[in-house]
């Protein structure tokens, strides 16, 4: 399929993007998807009742590439609600997530889909780098473990949302839990069913660190992770504390090394 042409009835990949007041970066984010070497995709951008020009920019991109689609929420519901609105319209076999300020390298989809087919896995994730608001690289490559089970993921939240991919032919339809750390909850819910997630050790994505993002507020991230352990996964106090100890140690190591 050529860029700009109408997508097939079922595209291979559905890209899910939640956007709220994202006018600064959303065009660049969409461009990083349009530049993918794998062209059989659709991108569903869910505008979460933005008060800026986000929707207009997405419409402009969609006018020149039918694979880009705007999903509009009438009132602000949060990132999980926006992702669910996009997921409700997704047709692809593989579901990939890309937030409205992050970027993919051109071979990301092609390399990751090939990897998942080779490993015959339900969930995969990749290495990535962090950038600042100006696009300047921050620190080293963020590497990933070769594999993650449910028990391992509890202690090592290594699946970055912008790198995660799900094969819905294996898992069935997916939906986000409308709670903090909805992405982490999704990965846990899939692996809890016995699936194993596999890591592709290739630099394929750029995570943008912006003022006010979760990555810039480690205490808030830790509090939300604790809430997932106790309120969503229903871990006992000792088990949750043990997982939190591992989570905290890895968070400190990341800040020291990366």
Short mmCIF file of C-alpha atoms in Angstrom, two decimals:
data_model
loop_
_atom_site.label_atom_id
_atom_site.label_comp_id
_atom_site.label_asym_id
_atom_site.label_seq_id
_atom_site.Cartn_x
_atom_site.Cartn_y
_atom_site.Cartn_z
CA UNK A 1 0.00 0.00 0.00
CA UNK A 2 1.34 3.42 -0.91
CA UNK A 3 1.46 6.32 1.51
CA UNK A 4 -1.66 8.43 1.29
CA UNK A 5 -3.84 5.73 -0.23
CA UNK A 6 -6.91 4.25 1.46
CA UNK A 7 -6.03 1.55 4.01
CA UNK A 8 -6.96 -2.10 3.61
CA UNK A 9 -10.07 -3.43 5.37
CA UNK A 10 -7.81 -4.72 8.13
CA UNK A 11 -4.44 -2.98 8.38
CA UNK A 12 -1.61 -4.99 9.85
CA UNK A 13 -0.90 -2.48 12.63
CA UNK A 14 -3.11 -0.03 14.51
CA UNK A 15 -1.20 2.81 16.15
CA UNK A 16 -2.98 4.20 19.22
CA UNK A 17 -2.24 7.80 20.19
CA UNK A 18 -3.90 9.72 23.01
CA UNK A 19 -3.57 13.48 22.60
CA UNK A 20 -4.43 16.37 24.88
CA UNK A 21 -3.27 19.91 24.09
CA UNK A 22 -0.57 18.33 21.96
CA UNK A 23 -0.20 20.96 19.22
CA UNK A 24 3.52 21.43 19.91
CA UNK A 25 4.60 17.91 18.97
CA UNK A 26 1.68 16.01 17.39
CA UNK A 27 2.61 16.79 13.78
CA UNK A 28 6.15 15.49 14.34
CA UNK A 29 4.77 12.40 16.06
CA UNK A 30 2.45 11.65 13.15
CA UNK A 31 5.30 12.23 10.69
CA UNK A 32 7.39 9.59 12.46
CA UNK A 33 4.61 7.08 11.79
CA UNK A 34 4.14 8.18 8.19
CA UNK A 35 7.86 7.63 7.61
CA UNK A 36 7.69 3.97 8.67
CA UNK A 37 9.19 1.46 6.24
CA UNK A 38 6.23 -0.81 7.01
CA UNK A 39 3.33 0.99 5.37
CA UNK A 40 0.37 -1.24 6.25
CA UNK A 41 -0.88 0.66 9.30
CA UNK A 42 -3.58 2.95 10.56
CA UNK A 43 -3.03 5.65 13.16
CA UNK A 44 -5.92 6.56 15.44
CA UNK A 45 -5.31 9.83 17.26
CA UNK A 46 -7.83 10.33 20.07
CA UNK A 47 -8.15 14.02 20.87
CA UNK A 48 -9.15 14.22 24.53
CA UNK A 49 -11.15 17.47 24.26
CA UNK A 50 -8.07 19.60 23.73
CA UNK A 51 -8.30 23.36 24.07
CA UNK A 52 -5.66 24.06 21.43
CA UNK A 53 -5.14 23.21 17.75
CA UNK A 54 -4.49 19.49 18.22
CA UNK A 55 -7.62 18.34 16.35
CA UNK A 56 -7.02 20.76 13.48
CA UNK A 57 -3.45 19.53 13.04
CA UNK A 58 -4.57 15.89 13.01
CA UNK A 59 -7.28 16.70 10.46
CA UNK A 60 -4.68 18.39 8.29
CA UNK A 61 -2.46 15.29 8.42
CA UNK A 62 -5.44 13.03 7.71
CA UNK A 63 -6.33 15.08 4.64
CA UNK A 64 -3.07 14.04 3.01
CA UNK A 65 -2.87 10.48 4.38
CA UNK A 66 -6.05 8.42 4.82
CA UNK A 67 -4.27 6.11 7.23
CA UNK A 68 -4.32 8.87 9.86
CA UNK A 69 -7.69 9.13 11.61
CA UNK A 70 -9.00 11.55 14.21
CA UNK A 71 -11.11 10.21 17.07
CA UNK A 72 -12.79 12.97 19.06
CA UNK A 73 -13.83 12.84 22.70
CA UNK A 74 -16.55 15.31 23.61
CA UNK A 75 -15.15 15.92 27.07
CA UNK A 76 -11.80 15.29 28.71
CA UNK A 77 -11.61 11.77 30.10
CA UNK A 78 -7.91 11.19 30.63
CA UNK A 79 -5.32 9.16 28.77
CA UNK A 80 -6.91 5.74 29.37
CA UNK A 81 -10.31 6.91 28.12
CA UNK A 82 -8.67 8.41 25.03
CA UNK A 83 -6.78 5.21 24.32
CA UNK A 84 -9.98 3.20 24.72
CA UNK A 85 -11.79 5.47 22.27
CA UNK A 86 -9.06 4.79 19.72
CA UNK A 87 -8.94 1.06 20.51
CA UNK A 88 -12.69 0.83 19.91
CA UNK A 89 -12.10 1.81 16.28
CA UNK A 90 -8.84 -0.08 15.73
CA UNK A 91 -8.86 -2.78 13.06
CA UNK A 92 -5.25 -3.95 13.04
CA UNK A 93 -3.91 -7.29 14.19
CA UNK A 94 -0.99 -5.67 15.99
CA UNK A 95 -1.66 -2.81 18.41
CA UNK A 96 1.14 -0.33 19.07
CA UNK A 97 1.05 2.71 21.34
CA UNK A 98 2.67 6.08 20.67
CA UNK A 99 2.03 9.10 22.85
CA UNK A 100 1.52 12.49 21.25
CA UNK A 101 5.00 13.84 21.98
CA UNK A 102 7.07 10.70 21.30
CA UNK A 103 8.70 9.46 18.09
CA UNK A 104 9.54 6.25 16.28
CA UNK A 105 12.54 5.56 14.08
CA UNK A 106 11.58 4.57 10.51
CA UNK A 107 12.13 0.81 10.87
CA UNK A 108 10.33 0.45 14.19
CA UNK A 109 7.15 -1.25 12.99
CA UNK A 110 8.85 -3.39 10.37
CA UNK A 111 11.50 -4.68 12.77
CA UNK A 112 9.10 -5.26 15.65
CA UNK A 113 6.42 -7.08 13.65
CA UNK A 114 9.09 -9.33 12.13
CA UNK A 115 10.47 -10.00 15.62
CA UNK A 116 7.05 -10.94 16.97
CA UNK A 117 6.37 -13.28 14.09
CA UNK A 118 9.76 -14.90 14.56
CA UNK A 119 9.29 -15.34 18.31
CA UNK A 120 5.57 -16.13 17.97
CA UNK A 121 4.86 -13.91 20.97
CA UNK A 122 1.84 -11.95 22.15
CA UNK A 123 3.67 -8.91 23.55
CA UNK A 124 6.95 -7.27 22.66
CA UNK A 125 8.88 -4.12 23.51
CA UNK A 126 12.09 -2.48 22.34
CA UNK A 127 15.03 -0.40 23.48
CA UNK A 128 14.75 3.38 23.13
CA UNK A 129 16.41 6.69 23.89
CA UNK A 130 15.17 9.74 25.75
CA UNK A 131 15.13 13.22 24.22
CA UNK A 132 14.28 16.65 25.60
CA UNK A 133 11.67 19.08 24.34
CA UNK A 134 14.08 20.31 21.66
CA UNK A 135 14.77 16.78 20.42
CA UNK A 136 18.25 16.59 21.94
CA UNK A 137 19.30 13.14 23.09
CA UNK A 138 19.48 12.57 26.85
CA UNK A 139 21.79 9.92 28.26
CA UNK A 140 22.42 6.42 27.03
CA UNK A 141 20.31 3.86 25.21
CA UNK A 142 17.63 2.40 27.51
CA UNK A 143 18.15 -1.33 27.09
CA UNK A 144 15.52 -3.95 27.87
CA UNK A 145 15.44 -7.47 29.34
CA UNK A 146 15.21 -10.37 26.90
CA UNK A 147 11.90 -11.57 28.33
CA UNK A 148 9.39 -10.74 31.03
CA UNK A 149 6.86 -12.93 32.81
CA UNK A 150 4.09 -11.57 35.01
CA UNK A 151 6.18 -12.07 38.16
CA UNK A 152 9.18 -10.37 36.57
CA UNK A 153 7.17 -7.42 35.27
CA UNK A 154 5.87 -6.71 38.76
CA UNK A 155 9.45 -5.94 39.81
CA UNK A 156 10.71 -4.49 36.55
CA UNK A 157 8.40 -2.07 34.71
CA UNK A 158 10.57 -2.29 31.61
CA UNK A 159 7.89 -2.04 28.92
CA UNK A 160 7.83 1.58 27.80
CA UNK A 161 4.46 2.45 26.29
CA UNK A 162 5.92 3.85 23.07
CA UNK A 163 7.69 0.53 22.42
CA UNK A 164 4.97 -1.93 23.44
CA UNK A 165 3.15 -4.00 20.83
CA UNK A 166 0.35 -6.55 21.22
CA UNK A 167 -0.70 -9.30 18.81
CA UNK A 168 -4.47 -9.39 19.24
CA UNK A 169 -4.68 -12.61 17.25
CA UNK A 170 -3.05 -14.11 20.35
CA UNK A 171 -4.58 -12.05 23.15
CA UNK A 172 -7.99 -11.12 21.78
CA UNK A 173 -9.24 -7.51 21.94
CA UNK A 174 -7.59 -5.28 24.52
CA UNK A 175 -8.90 -2.41 26.59
CA UNK A 176 -7.27 -0.03 29.03
CA UNK A 177 -8.29 0.11 32.68
CA UNK A 178 -9.22 3.70 33.42
CA UNK A 179 -6.74 4.21 36.24
CA UNK A 180 -3.27 5.66 36.77
CA UNK A 181 -0.53 3.59 35.08
CA UNK A 182 -3.08 2.13 32.65
CA UNK A 183 -0.27 0.95 30.39
CA UNK A 184 1.44 -1.00 33.18
CA UNK A 185 -1.92 -2.51 34.14
CA UNK A 186 -2.47 -3.62 30.53
CA UNK A 187 0.88 -5.43 30.31
CA UNK A 188 0.27 -7.09 33.67
CA UNK A 189 -3.23 -8.22 32.66
CA UNK A 190 -1.90 -9.91 29.53
CA UNK A 191 1.10 -11.58 31.16
CA UNK A 192 -1.04 -12.72 34.09
CA UNK A 193 -2.82 -14.99 31.61
CA UNK A 194 0.42 -16.87 31.02
CA UNK A 195 1.86 -14.96 28.06
CA UNK A 196 5.52 -13.94 28.04
CA UNK A 197 6.68 -10.57 26.69
CA UNK A 198 9.89 -10.46 24.66
CA UNK A 199 12.33 -7.59 24.28
CA UNK A 200 13.89 -6.50 20.99
CA UNK A 201 17.29 -5.03 21.84
CA UNK A 202 17.26 -2.41 19.09
CA UNK A 203 17.10 1.38 19.31
CA UNK A 204 13.76 2.11 17.64
CA UNK A 205 12.01 4.90 19.55
CA UNK A 206 12.44 8.30 21.18
CA UNK A 207 10.75 9.10 24.50
CA UNK A 208 10.38 12.84 24.98
CA UNK A 209 10.87 14.12 28.51
CA UNK A 210 8.69 17.20 28.87
CA UNK A 211 7.95 19.39 31.86
CA UNK A 212 5.22 17.80 33.95
CA UNK A 213 5.52 14.31 32.42
CA UNK A 214 5.41 11.23 34.65
CA UNK A 215 9.10 10.51 34.05
CA UNK A 216 9.97 13.94 35.41
CA UNK A 217 8.08 13.19 38.66
CA UNK A 218 9.51 9.92 40.08
CA UNK A 219 7.71 10.20 43.43
CA UNK A 220 4.33 10.39 41.70
CA UNK A 221 5.23 7.47 39.44
CA UNK A 222 6.24 5.40 42.47
CA UNK A 223 2.98 6.22 44.25
CA UNK A 224 0.93 5.17 41.25
CA UNK A 225 2.93 1.95 40.89
CA UNK A 226 2.28 1.14 44.55
CA UNK A 227 -1.41 1.72 43.92
CA UNK A 228 -1.32 -0.80 41.07
CA UNK A 229 0.32 -3.38 43.32
CA UNK A 230 -2.16 -2.98 46.14
CA UNK A 231 -5.43 -1.88 44.55
CA UNK A 232 -5.34 -3.49 41.10
CA UNK A 233 -3.17 -6.59 41.50
CA UNK A 234 -4.26 -7.06 45.14
CA UNK A 235 -0.77 -7.97 46.30
CA UNK A 236 -0.24 -8.51 50.01
CA UNK A 237 1.76 -5.92 51.91
CA UNK A 238 4.97 -7.97 51.98
CA UNK A 239 4.76 -8.96 48.30
CA UNK A 240 3.99 -5.39 47.24
CA UNK A 241 6.84 -4.06 49.38
CA UNK A 242 9.26 -6.57 47.84
CA UNK A 243 8.21 -5.55 44.32
CA UNK A 244 8.46 -1.88 45.28
CA UNK A 245 12.00 -2.41 46.57
CA UNK A 246 13.03 -3.79 43.18
CA UNK A 247 11.16 -1.00 41.37
CA UNK A 248 12.91 1.66 43.46
CA UNK A 249 16.35 0.13 43.03
CA UNK A 250 15.95 0.04 39.25
CA UNK A 251 14.67 3.62 39.22
CA UNK A 252 17.76 4.80 41.09
CA UNK A 253 20.04 2.79 38.79
CA UNK A 254 18.43 4.33 35.71
CA UNK A 255 19.07 7.82 37.02
CA UNK A 256 22.69 7.00 37.83
CA UNK A 257 23.49 5.22 34.56
CA UNK A 258 21.18 6.76 31.96
#
